[in-house]
Coordinates of C-alpha atoms in Angstrom, one line a residue:
M4 CA 68.4 5.9 -1.8
S5 CA 66.9 2.3 -1.4
E6 CA 69.3 -0.2 0.0
S7 CA 67.8 -2.8 -3.1
T8 CA 69.1 -1.0 -6.4
P9 CA 66.3 -1.0 -9.0
R10 CA 66.6 -2.8 -12.2
P11 CA 67.7 -0.8 -15.4
S12 CA 64.8 -1.5 -17.0
S13 CA 62.2 -0.4 -14.3
L14 CA 64.4 2.8 -14.1
I15 CA 64.1 3.3 -18.0
H16 CA 60.3 2.8 -17.8
T17 CA 60.3 5.3 -15.2
V18 CA 62.2 7.7 -17.2
Y19 CA 59.9 7.4 -20.2
G20 CA 56.8 7.6 -18.4
E21 CA 57.4 10.4 -16.5
F22 CA 59.7 12.7 -18.8
V23 CA 60.4 11.0 -22.1
R24 CA 56.6 11.4 -23.2
R25 CA 56.2 15.1 -22.2
L26 CA 59.4 15.1 -24.9
G27 CA 57.4 13.6 -27.8
G28 CA 57.8 9.9 -26.5
W29 CA 61.5 9.8 -28.2
I30 CA 65.0 10.0 -27.3
S31 CA 68.2 8.9 -28.7
I32 CA 70.0 6.1 -27.5
A33 CA 73.1 8.5 -26.4
D34 CA 70.9 11.0 -24.4
L35 CA 69.3 8.0 -22.7
I36 CA 72.8 6.5 -21.8
A37 CA 73.9 10.0 -20.5
L38 CA 70.7 10.0 -18.2
M39 CA 71.1 6.8 -17.2
A40 CA 74.8 7.4 -16.1
E41 CA 73.5 10.0 -13.5
L42 CA 71.6 6.5 -11.8
D43 CA 75.3 4.7 -12.1
V44 CA 73.8 2.4 -14.9
D45 CA 76.6 2.2 -17.7
G46 CA 75.9 1.9 -21.4
P47 CA 75.4 -1.8 -22.0
A48 CA 73.3 -2.4 -19.0
V49 CA 71.1 0.4 -20.9
R50 CA 71.6 -1.3 -24.1
S51 CA 70.7 -4.9 -22.7
A52 CA 67.4 -3.4 -21.1
I53 CA 66.2 -1.3 -24.1
S54 CA 66.5 -4.7 -26.0
R55 CA 64.4 -6.5 -23.8
L56 CA 62.0 -3.5 -23.7
K57 CA 61.9 -3.7 -27.4
K58 CA 61.0 -7.3 -27.8
A59 CA 58.6 -7.0 -25.0
G60 CA 57.1 -4.2 -27.2
T61 CA 57.3 -1.7 -24.5
L62 CA 59.3 0.2 -27.0
L63 CA 60.1 0.9 -31.0
Q64 CA 63.4 1.6 -32.6
E65 CA 63.2 4.6 -34.9
R66 CA 65.8 7.1 -36.2
R67 CA 66.0 10.7 -36.1
D68 CA 68.9 12.5 -35.5
G69 CA 70.7 9.3 -34.5
T70 CA 69.3 6.4 -33.4
G71 CA 66.3 6.2 -30.5
Y72 CA 63.7 4.3 -29.2
R73 CA 60.0 5.7 -28.6
L74 CA 57.2 4.3 -27.1
A75 CA 55.2 1.9 -28.6
P76 CA 51.5 2.8 -29.0
A77 CA 49.8 0.6 -27.3
M78 CA 51.9 1.8 -23.9
G79 CA 49.8 5.0 -24.2
P80 CA 46.7 3.5 -21.8
V81 CA 49.1 1.5 -19.9
F82 CA 51.0 4.5 -18.7
E83 CA 47.7 6.7 -18.5
E84 CA 46.4 4.0 -16.3
G85 CA 49.6 4.3 -14.2
D86 CA 49.0 8.1 -14.2
R87 CA 45.5 7.5 -12.8
R88 CA 46.9 5.2 -10.0
I89 CA 50.2 6.5 -8.9
F90 CA 49.8 10.2 -8.9
H91 CA 45.7 10.3 -8.2
S92 CA 45.8 8.1 -5.4
L93 CA 42.3 8.1 -4.0
E94 CA 41.3 8.4 -0.3
P95 CA 40.3 5.1 1.2
A96 CA 37.2 3.7 0.0
E97 CA 33.8 3.6 2.0
L98 CA 32.4 0.1 3.5
A99 CA 29.1 1.6 1.8
D100 CA 30.6 1.7 -1.4
G101 CA 30.6 -1.8 -2.1
W102 CA 32.7 -4.5 -3.7
V103 CA 33.3 -5.5 -7.3
V104 CA 33.8 -9.3 -7.3
A105 CA 36.1 -11.4 -10.3
V106 CA 35.2 -14.9 -10.6
F107 CA 37.1 -16.8 -13.4
S108 CA 37.6 -20.3 -14.5
V109 CA 40.0 -21.4 -16.8
P110 CA 40.5 -25.0 -18.5
E111 CA 43.3 -27.1 -17.6
S112 CA 44.7 -26.9 -21.0
E113 CA 44.7 -23.0 -20.4
R114 CA 46.6 -22.9 -17.2
A115 CA 49.1 -20.6 -18.2
H116 CA 45.9 -18.0 -18.5
R117 CA 45.0 -18.8 -14.7
H118 CA 48.5 -18.1 -13.5
Q119 CA 48.2 -14.5 -15.6
L120 CA 44.8 -13.9 -14.0
R121 CA 45.7 -14.6 -11.0
S122 CA 48.8 -12.3 -11.2
R123 CA 47.7 -9.8 -12.7
L124 CA 44.3 -9.4 -10.3
S125 CA 47.1 -9.2 -7.4
W126 CA 48.9 -6.5 -9.5
L127 CA 45.7 -4.6 -9.4
G128 CA 45.4 -4.9 -6.0
F129 CA 42.6 -7.4 -5.7
G130 CA 42.3 -9.7 -2.3
N131 CA 41.8 -13.8 -2.7
A132 CA 39.2 -14.8 -1.3
A133 CA 38.8 -18.4 -2.3
P134 CA 40.1 -20.2 -5.3
G135 CA 39.2 -18.3 -8.2
V136 CA 37.6 -15.3 -6.2
W137 CA 39.0 -12.0 -6.3
L138 CA 37.5 -8.7 -4.7
A139 CA 38.5 -5.3 -4.5
P140 CA 36.7 -1.9 -3.6
A141 CA 34.2 -1.3 -6.5
R142 CA 35.6 2.0 -7.7
M143 CA 38.6 -0.5 -9.2
L144 CA 36.0 -2.0 -11.7
P145 CA 37.0 0.1 -14.5
D146 CA 40.2 -0.7 -14.0
A147 CA 40.0 -4.4 -13.8
R148 CA 37.6 -4.2 -16.8
R149 CA 40.4 -2.3 -19.1
L150 CA 43.4 -4.4 -17.9
L151 CA 41.4 -7.4 -18.4
E152 CA 40.2 -6.5 -21.9
R153 CA 43.8 -5.4 -22.9
L154 CA 45.7 -8.6 -22.0
G155 CA 42.7 -10.4 -23.7
L156 CA 41.5 -12.3 -20.3
S157 CA 38.1 -11.1 -20.2
A158 CA 36.4 -14.2 -21.8
Y159 CA 37.6 -16.0 -18.5
V160 CA 36.3 -14.0 -16.0
H161 CA 32.8 -13.0 -14.5
L162 CA 32.6 -9.2 -12.8
F163 CA 29.8 -8.3 -10.3
L164 CA 29.2 -5.2 -8.0
S165 CA 28.4 -6.1 -4.5
A166 CA 26.9 -3.5 -2.1
E167 CA 27.4 -5.5 0.9
Y168 CA 29.1 -8.4 2.9
A169 CA 26.7 -10.7 4.3
G170 CA 29.0 -13.5 5.5
F171 CA 29.5 -15.2 8.8
A172 CA 33.1 -14.4 9.6
E173 CA 33.6 -10.6 10.7
L174 CA 34.7 -8.6 8.2
R175 CA 37.6 -7.0 9.1
T176 CA 38.9 -10.6 10.0
A177 CA 38.2 -11.9 6.6
V178 CA 39.9 -9.1 4.8
A179 CA 43.0 -9.6 6.9
G180 CA 42.8 -12.9 5.0
W181 CA 42.3 -11.8 1.3
W182 CA 45.0 -9.4 1.4
D183 CA 48.6 -9.8 2.8
F184 CA 48.7 -6.7 5.0
P185 CA 52.0 -7.3 6.5
A186 CA 54.0 -7.6 2.9
I187 CA 52.4 -4.3 2.0
E188 CA 53.3 -2.7 4.9
A189 CA 56.7 -4.0 4.7
Q190 CA 57.1 -1.9 1.4
Y191 CA 55.3 1.1 2.7
A192 CA 58.1 1.1 5.4
A193 CA 61.1 0.2 3.3
F194 CA 59.9 3.3 1.1
D195 CA 59.4 5.5 4.4
D196 CA 62.7 4.5 5.7
A197 CA 64.3 4.9 2.3
W198 CA 62.9 8.4 1.6
R199 CA 61.8 10.3 4.6
P200 CA 65.8 11.3 5.4
V201 CA 65.8 12.5 1.6
A202 CA 62.8 14.8 2.1
A203 CA 64.2 16.2 5.3
E204 CA 67.5 17.1 3.9
L205 CA 66.1 18.7 1.0
R206 CA 63.1 20.6 2.8
G207 CA 63.5 24.2 3.2
R208 CA 66.1 24.4 0.6
P209 CA 65.7 27.4 -1.9
R210 CA 66.7 25.4 -5.3
I211 CA 67.4 22.0 -5.7
D212 CA 69.9 21.6 -8.5
P213 CA 68.6 20.0 -11.9
V214 CA 70.9 16.9 -11.8
E215 CA 70.6 16.1 -8.2
A216 CA 66.5 16.1 -8.6
F217 CA 66.9 13.6 -11.3
R218 CA 69.0 11.6 -9.3
D219 CA 66.8 11.1 -6.6
Y220 CA 63.1 11.7 -8.1
V221 CA 63.8 8.4 -10.7
P222 CA 64.7 6.1 -8.5
M223 CA 62.1 7.4 -5.7
L224 CA 59.1 6.9 -8.4
T225 CA 60.2 3.6 -9.3
Q226 CA 60.3 2.4 -5.8
W227 CA 56.9 4.0 -5.0
R228 CA 55.2 3.2 -8.4
R229 CA 54.2 -0.6 -7.5
L230 CA 53.0 0.6 -3.9
P231 CA 49.3 2.3 -5.1
Y232 CA 48.9 -1.3 -7.3
L233 CA 49.4 -3.2 -4.2
D234 CA 47.0 -1.1 -1.9
P235 CA 43.8 -0.6 -3.7
G236 CA 42.5 1.9 -1.1
L237 CA 40.5 -0.4 1.5
P238 CA 37.9 1.4 3.8
E239 CA 39.7 2.5 7.1
P240 CA 37.9 0.6 9.4
L241 CA 39.0 -2.5 7.8
L242 CA 43.1 -1.8 8.2
P243 CA 45.5 -2.6 10.7
A244 CA 45.1 0.0 13.4
D245 CA 49.1 0.7 12.8
W246 CA 48.7 1.7 8.8
N247 CA 51.6 3.0 7.4
A248 CA 50.5 3.9 4.2
V249 CA 49.6 7.3 5.3
A250 CA 52.6 8.4 6.4
A251 CA 54.7 6.7 3.3
R252 CA 52.3 8.8 1.3
A253 CA 53.3 11.7 2.5
V254 CA 56.9 11.5 2.1
F255 CA 56.1 10.3 -1.6
T256 CA 54.1 13.5 -2.3
E257 CA 56.4 16.0 -0.6
L258 CA 59.3 14.6 -2.8
H259 CA 57.2 14.8 -5.9
A260 CA 56.5 18.0 -5.2
L261 CA 60.4 19.1 -4.7
L262 CA 62.1 16.9 -7.6
A263 CA 59.8 16.4 -10.5
E264 CA 59.8 20.0 -12.1
P265 CA 63.5 20.4 -11.5
G266 CA 64.3 17.1 -12.7
L267 CA 62.5 17.5 -15.7
R268 CA 64.5 20.5 -16.2
Y269 CA 67.5 18.3 -16.4
V270 CA 65.9 16.3 -19.1
E271 CA 65.3 18.9 -21.3
K272 CA 69.4 20.3 -20.8
V273 CA 70.5 16.5 -21.8
T274 CA 68.0 16.3 -25.0
G275 CA 67.9 19.8 -25.8
L276 CA 63.8 18.7 -26.3
P277 CA 61.2 21.2 -24.6
A278 CA 58.8 19.1 -22.7
D279 CA 55.1 19.9 -24.2
A280 CA 53.6 19.6 -20.8
P281 CA 54.9 20.1 -17.4
P282 CA 55.2 17.1 -14.5
H283 CA 52.2 15.7 -12.7
Q284 CA 50.5 17.9 -10.3
E285 CA 50.7 17.5 -6.9
P286 CA 49.4 13.8 -5.8
R287 CA 46.3 13.5 -4.1

């Protein structure tokens, strides 16, 4: 397991996104506390995290057979976008596919939006080519449009599709300055170091205990789900020679295949609610 313990709110986000959505989107606070106890998060920490998620508009309180929380309707598109990015990672883009370029200008009086734009474009995996100029492989255009529209930032941004780099620097050298490859590789390495031994230990077992699957799967997925956003899938010729994303992705794919189904069975047992959809198919 990772040496850095995920925040309770991040773990709860994973539990809702991967499991509670399949149970209808609602879970009682008592059942959530029981699940989180398996992740070494105590009741007060769960309630504090829930309060923050409620304040952020992620969750809504709703009484059924006791007090519980359901996902806010606005979170549907957010989780669907996350599914596409996390569980259906694309192969590296082709150079011939071109680029999407985002150019923005924000008045000084609204500089908070400038910071938000930088933060969200970086979160989507865009690289920063110059002040106010960000780019990513062209296939990132739909995700960028959806995110900017959802956050009310589209009025500040112009998006362009460019088929070819025609600059003066060697493209691979330029790209290394637009993306922080060492930082991305460090996160892939941390994931691989933490979870490759777990995959090796579980591999070949005829059966994995559902509670054990849940205990491993939630922190594993919580650590992984940030990485597909940092890495936009740049063309292979532009990547460092020892790019470690492939090895880390293989570990994630194996653990997802081993743990997702029994983990869901455990959540069904705790909540008494049947899932209306299976876990995600094997990542591609």
